[in-house]
Tab-separated table of C-alpha atoms in Angstrom:
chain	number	residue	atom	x	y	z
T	1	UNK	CA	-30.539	-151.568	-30.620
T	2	UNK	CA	-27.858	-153.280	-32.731
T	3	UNK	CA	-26.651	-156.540	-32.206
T	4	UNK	CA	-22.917	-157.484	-32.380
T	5	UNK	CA	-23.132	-158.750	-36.196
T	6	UNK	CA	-25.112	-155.719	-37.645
T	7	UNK	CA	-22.529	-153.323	-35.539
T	8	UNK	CA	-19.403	-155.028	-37.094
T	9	UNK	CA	-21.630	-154.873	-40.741
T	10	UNK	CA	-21.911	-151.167	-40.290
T	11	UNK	CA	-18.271	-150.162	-39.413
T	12	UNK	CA	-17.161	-152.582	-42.480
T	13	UNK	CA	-19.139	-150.323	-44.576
T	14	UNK	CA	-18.442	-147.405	-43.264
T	15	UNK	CA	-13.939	-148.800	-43.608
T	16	UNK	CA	-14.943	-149.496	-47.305
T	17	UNK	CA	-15.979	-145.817	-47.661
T	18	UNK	CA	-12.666	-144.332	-46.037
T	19	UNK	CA	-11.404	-143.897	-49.859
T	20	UNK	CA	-14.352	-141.469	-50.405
T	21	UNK	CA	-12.337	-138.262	-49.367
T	22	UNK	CA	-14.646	-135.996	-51.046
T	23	UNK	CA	-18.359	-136.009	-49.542
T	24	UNK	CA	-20.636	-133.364	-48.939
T	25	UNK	CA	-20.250	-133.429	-45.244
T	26	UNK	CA	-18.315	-131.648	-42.950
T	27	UNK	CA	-16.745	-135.624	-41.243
T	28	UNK	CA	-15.052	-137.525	-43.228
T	29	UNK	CA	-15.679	-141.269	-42.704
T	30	UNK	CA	-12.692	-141.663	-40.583
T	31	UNK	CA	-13.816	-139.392	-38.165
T	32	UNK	CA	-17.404	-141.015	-38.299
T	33	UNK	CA	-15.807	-144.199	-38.152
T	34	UNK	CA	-13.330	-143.072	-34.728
T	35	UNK	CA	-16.705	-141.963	-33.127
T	36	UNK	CA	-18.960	-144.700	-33.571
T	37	UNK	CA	-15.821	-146.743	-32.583
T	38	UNK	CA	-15.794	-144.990	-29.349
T	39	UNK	CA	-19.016	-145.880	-28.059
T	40	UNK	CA	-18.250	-149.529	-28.076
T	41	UNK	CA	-17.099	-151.632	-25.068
T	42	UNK	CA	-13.226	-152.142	-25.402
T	43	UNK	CA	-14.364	-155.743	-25.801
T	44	UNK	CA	-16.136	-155.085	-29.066
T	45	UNK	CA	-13.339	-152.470	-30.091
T	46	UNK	CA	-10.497	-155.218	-29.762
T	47	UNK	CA	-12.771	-157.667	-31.321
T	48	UNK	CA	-13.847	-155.062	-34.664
T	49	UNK	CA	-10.258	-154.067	-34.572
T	50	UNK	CA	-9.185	-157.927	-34.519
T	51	UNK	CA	-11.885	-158.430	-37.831
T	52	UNK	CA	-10.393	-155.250	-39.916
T	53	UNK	CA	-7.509	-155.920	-39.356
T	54	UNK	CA	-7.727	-158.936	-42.179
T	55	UNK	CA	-9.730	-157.284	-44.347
T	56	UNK	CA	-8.405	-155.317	-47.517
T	57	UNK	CA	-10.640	-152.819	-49.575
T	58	UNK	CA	-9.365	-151.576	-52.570
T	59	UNK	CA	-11.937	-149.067	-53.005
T	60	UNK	CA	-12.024	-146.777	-56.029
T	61	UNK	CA	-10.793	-143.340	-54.364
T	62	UNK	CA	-12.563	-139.846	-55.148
T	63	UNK	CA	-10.096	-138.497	-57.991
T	64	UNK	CA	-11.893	-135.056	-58.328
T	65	UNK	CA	-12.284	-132.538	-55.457
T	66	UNK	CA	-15.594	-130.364	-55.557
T	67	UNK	CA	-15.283	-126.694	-53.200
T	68	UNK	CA	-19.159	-126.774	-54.188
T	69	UNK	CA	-20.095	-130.665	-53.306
T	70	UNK	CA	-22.097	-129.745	-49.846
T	71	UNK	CA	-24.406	-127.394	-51.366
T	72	UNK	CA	-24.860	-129.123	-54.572
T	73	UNK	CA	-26.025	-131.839	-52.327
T	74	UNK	CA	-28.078	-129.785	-50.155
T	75	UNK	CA	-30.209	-128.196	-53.170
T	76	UNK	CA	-30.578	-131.962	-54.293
T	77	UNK	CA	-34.546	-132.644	-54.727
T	78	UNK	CA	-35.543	-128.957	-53.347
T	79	UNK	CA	-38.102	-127.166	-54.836
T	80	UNK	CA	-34.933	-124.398	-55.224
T	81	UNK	CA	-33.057	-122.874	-58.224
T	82	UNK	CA	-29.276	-123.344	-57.801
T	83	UNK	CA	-27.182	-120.627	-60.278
T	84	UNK	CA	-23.960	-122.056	-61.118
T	85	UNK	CA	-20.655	-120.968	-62.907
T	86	UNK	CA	-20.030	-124.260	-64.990
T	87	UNK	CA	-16.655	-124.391	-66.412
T	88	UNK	CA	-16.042	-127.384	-68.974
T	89	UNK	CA	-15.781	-127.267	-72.699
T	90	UNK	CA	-16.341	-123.479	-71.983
T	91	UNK	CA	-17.655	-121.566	-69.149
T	92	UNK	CA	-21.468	-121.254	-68.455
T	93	UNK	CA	-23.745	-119.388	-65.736
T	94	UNK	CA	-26.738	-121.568	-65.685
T	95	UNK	CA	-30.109	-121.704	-63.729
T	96	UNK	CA	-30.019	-125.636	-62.462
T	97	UNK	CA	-32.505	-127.763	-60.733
T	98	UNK	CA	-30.986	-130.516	-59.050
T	99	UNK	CA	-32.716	-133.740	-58.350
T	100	UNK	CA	-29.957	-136.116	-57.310
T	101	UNK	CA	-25.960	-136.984	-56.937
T	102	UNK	CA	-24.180	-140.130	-58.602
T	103	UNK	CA	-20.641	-141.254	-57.531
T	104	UNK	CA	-18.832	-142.560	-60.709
T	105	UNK	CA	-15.498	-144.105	-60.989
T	106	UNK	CA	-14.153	-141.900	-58.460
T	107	UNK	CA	-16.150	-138.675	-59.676
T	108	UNK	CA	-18.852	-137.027	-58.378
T	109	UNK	CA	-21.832	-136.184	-60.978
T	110	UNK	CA	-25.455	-134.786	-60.623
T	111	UNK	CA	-28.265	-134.936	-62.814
T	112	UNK	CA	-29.482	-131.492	-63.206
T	113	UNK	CA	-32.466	-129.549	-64.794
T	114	UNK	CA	-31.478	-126.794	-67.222
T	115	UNK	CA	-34.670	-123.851	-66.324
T	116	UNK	CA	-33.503	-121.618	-69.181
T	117	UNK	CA	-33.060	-124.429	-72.008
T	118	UNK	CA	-35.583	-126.961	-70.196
T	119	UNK	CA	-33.536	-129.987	-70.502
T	120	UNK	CA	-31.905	-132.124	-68.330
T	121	UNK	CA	-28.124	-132.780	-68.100
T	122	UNK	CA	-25.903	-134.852	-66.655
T	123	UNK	CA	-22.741	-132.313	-64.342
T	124	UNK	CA	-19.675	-132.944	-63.052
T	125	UNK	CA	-19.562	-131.576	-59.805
T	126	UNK	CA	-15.867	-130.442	-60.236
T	127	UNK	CA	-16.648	-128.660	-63.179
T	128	UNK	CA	-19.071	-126.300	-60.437
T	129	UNK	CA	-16.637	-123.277	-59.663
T	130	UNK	CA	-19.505	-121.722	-57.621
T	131	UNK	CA	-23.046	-121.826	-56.928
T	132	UNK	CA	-25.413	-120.196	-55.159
T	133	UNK	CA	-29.650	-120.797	-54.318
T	134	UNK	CA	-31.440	-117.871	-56.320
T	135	UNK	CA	-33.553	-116.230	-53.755
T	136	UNK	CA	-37.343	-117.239	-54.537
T	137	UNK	CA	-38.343	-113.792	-55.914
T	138	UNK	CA	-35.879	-113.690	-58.445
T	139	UNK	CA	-36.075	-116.711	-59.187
T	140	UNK	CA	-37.173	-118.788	-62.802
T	141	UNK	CA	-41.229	-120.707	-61.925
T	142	UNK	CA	-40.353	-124.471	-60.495
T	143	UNK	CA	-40.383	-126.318	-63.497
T	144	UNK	CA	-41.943	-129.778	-61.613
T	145	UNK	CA	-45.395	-129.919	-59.410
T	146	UNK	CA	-43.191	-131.921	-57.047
T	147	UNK	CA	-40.035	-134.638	-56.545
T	148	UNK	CA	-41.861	-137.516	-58.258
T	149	UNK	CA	-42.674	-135.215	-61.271
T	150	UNK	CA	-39.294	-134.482	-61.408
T	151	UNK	CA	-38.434	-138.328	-61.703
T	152	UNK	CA	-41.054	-138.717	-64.028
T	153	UNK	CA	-39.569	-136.098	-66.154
T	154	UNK	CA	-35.734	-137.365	-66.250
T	155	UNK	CA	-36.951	-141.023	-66.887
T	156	UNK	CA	-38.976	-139.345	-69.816
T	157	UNK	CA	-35.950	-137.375	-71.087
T	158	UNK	CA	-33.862	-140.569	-70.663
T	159	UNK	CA	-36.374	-142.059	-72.975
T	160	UNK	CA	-37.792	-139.374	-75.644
T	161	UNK	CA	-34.605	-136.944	-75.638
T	162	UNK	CA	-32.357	-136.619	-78.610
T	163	UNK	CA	-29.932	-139.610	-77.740
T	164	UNK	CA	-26.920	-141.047	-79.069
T	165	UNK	CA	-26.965	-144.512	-79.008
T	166	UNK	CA	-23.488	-146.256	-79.661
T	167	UNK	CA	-22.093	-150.009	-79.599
T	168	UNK	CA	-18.536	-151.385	-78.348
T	169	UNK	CA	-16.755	-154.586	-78.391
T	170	UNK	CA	-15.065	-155.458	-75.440
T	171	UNK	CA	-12.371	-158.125	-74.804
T	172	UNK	CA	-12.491	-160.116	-71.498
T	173	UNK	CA	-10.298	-157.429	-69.399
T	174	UNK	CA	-12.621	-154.958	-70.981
T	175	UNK	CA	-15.859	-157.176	-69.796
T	176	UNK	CA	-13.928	-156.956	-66.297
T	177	UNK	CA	-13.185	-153.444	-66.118
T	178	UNK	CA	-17.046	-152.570	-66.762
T	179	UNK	CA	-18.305	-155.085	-64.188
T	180	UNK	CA	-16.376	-152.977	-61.928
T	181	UNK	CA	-16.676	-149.331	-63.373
T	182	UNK	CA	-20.218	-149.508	-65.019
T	183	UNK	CA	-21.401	-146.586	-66.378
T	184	UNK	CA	-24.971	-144.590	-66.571
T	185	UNK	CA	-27.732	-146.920	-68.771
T	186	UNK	CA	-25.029	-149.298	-69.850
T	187	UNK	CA	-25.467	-153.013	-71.346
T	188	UNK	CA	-23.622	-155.709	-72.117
T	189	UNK	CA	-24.093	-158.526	-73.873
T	190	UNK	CA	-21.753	-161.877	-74.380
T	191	UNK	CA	-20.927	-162.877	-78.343
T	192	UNK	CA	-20.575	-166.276	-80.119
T	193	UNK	CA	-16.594	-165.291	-80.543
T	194	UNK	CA	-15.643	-165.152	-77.171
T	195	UNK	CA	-16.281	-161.056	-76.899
T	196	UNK	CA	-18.920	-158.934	-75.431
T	197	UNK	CA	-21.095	-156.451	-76.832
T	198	UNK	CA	-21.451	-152.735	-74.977
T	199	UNK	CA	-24.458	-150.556	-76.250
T	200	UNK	CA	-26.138	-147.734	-74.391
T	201	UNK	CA	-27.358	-144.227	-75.452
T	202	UNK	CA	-26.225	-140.872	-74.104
T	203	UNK	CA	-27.217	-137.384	-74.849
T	204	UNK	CA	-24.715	-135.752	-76.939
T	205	UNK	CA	-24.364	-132.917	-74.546
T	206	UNK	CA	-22.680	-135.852	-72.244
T	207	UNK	CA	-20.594	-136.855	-74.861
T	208	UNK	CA	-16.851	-136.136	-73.588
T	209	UNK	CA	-18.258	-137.690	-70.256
T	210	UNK	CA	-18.530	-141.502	-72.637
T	211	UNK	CA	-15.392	-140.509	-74.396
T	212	UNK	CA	-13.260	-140.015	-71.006
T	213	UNK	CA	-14.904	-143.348	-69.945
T	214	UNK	CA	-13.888	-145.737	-73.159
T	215	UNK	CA	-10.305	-144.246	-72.990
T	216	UNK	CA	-10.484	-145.698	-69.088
T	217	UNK	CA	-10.500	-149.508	-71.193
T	218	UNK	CA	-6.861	-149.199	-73.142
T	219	UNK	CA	-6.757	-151.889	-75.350
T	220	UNK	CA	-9.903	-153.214	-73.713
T	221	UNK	CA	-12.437	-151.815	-76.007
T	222	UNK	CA	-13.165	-151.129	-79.199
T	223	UNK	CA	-15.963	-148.088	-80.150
T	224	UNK	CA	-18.023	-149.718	-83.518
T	225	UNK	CA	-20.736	-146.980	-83.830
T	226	UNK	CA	-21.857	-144.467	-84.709
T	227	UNK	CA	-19.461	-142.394	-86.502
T	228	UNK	CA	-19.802	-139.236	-84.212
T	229	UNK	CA	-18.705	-141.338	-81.075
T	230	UNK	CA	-15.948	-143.534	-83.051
T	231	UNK	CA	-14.475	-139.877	-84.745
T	232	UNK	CA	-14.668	-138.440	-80.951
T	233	UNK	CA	-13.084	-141.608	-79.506
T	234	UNK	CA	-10.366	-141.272	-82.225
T	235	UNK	CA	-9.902	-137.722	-81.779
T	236	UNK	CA	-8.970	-138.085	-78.393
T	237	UNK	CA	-6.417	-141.430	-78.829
T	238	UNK	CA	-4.624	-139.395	-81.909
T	239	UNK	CA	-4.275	-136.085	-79.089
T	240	UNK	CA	-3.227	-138.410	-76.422
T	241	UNK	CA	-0.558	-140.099	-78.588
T	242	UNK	CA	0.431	-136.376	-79.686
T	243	UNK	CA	0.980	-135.564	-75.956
T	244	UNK	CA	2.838	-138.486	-75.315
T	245	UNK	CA	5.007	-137.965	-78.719
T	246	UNK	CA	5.659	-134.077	-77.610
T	247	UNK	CA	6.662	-135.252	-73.925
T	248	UNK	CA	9.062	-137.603	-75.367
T	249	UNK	CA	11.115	-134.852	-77.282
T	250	UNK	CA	11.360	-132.003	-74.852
């Protein structure tokens, strides 16, 4: 049994999530919201409706749709071999485990288990033009005794793997903007002059993941090493300004 307060606390979570449009289930949280909505006196109703209705959320909205989001999630932390068509940098059929699903400035991503290279990734879901479970006779030996070895394992990867580890400066609306959009093993630090120090480590697979994330800063951020990540993070200003140059003279 809820009470009146935790009611009202679970239909203000629920109204924060209305900006999530793309979930993996078949109601969106409008329609879970209408329902649960329904089952409440018309006293409570007015009174939710009364509360709501001076309350703003300006959620970050899902930016990326997924056709493959609902069984992505439902092969999340089976002992199952999900075969996917991954189309990014250039297109891949790959034999994934899946252990879990991250929601990131508006993007869904999953951490996944390459069988065939034995190394884990990070995915964007979007990138997943279709997917299918391999049926357990055909498919590659479960690389993990169980769930928790499977954790095990990605903390170990996150820790031993061949990582990039890079540094940025970041002014005080760039210190904002990653209090509200931090990303994956991320830290920040506050310096003597007034700026703030960003440092992490990615694996370079991931790498046009970080580089689509610093260009999210503007004039927020500035990339100080290493090389590889400041000549990627340059690359990609230089083709943007190109873009913008080639738009202006059509």
């Amino acid at each position: 049994y809820f009470n009146d307060e935790e009611v009202t606390a679970i239909m203000f979570a629920i109204q924060a999530l209305q900006n999530l449009t793309a979930t993996p289930f078949d109601k969106s949280y409008r329609q879970i919201y209408d329902k649960l909505l329904a089952v409440l006196s018309l006293q409570q109703q007015e009174e939710l409706r009364h509360k709501l209705a001076h309350v703003v959320y300006h959620s970050i909205p899902s930016v990326a749709a997924s056709s493959c989001l609902k069984e992505i999630f439902s092969a999340a932390g089976k002992r199952s071999i999900l075969q996917i068509r991954y189309q990014q940098q250039e297109q891949e059929i790959l034999s994934i485990y899946i252990h879990e699903l991250f929601f990131q400035a508006g993007v869904w991503y999953f951490h996944g288990y390459d069988v065939q290279k034995k190394c884990w990734r990070i995915f964007r879901c979007d990138c997943v033009e279709s997917c299918q479970t391999v049926a357990p006779e055909k498919a590659p030996a479960f690389p993990f005794a169980d769930e928790d070895d499977a954790a095990v394992s990605l903390k170990d990867a996150e820790t031993v793997q061949e990582t990039l580890s890079f540094a940025c400066q970041l002014t005080s609306a760039g210190r904002e903007h990653f209090l509200k959009n931090d990303f994956y093993h991320m830290q920040m630090q506050p310096q003597p002059d007034g700026t703030f120090l960003l440092t992490g480590a990615i694996n370079p697979v991931d790498l046009p993941y970080l580089i689509d994330y610093f260009l999210s800063f503007g004039r927020g951020l500035k990339v100080l090493t290493p090389t590889p990540v400041v000549d990627a993070y340059q690359k990609a200003l230089r083709e943007m300004l190109a873009e913008s140059v080639n738009d202006f003279h059509r």
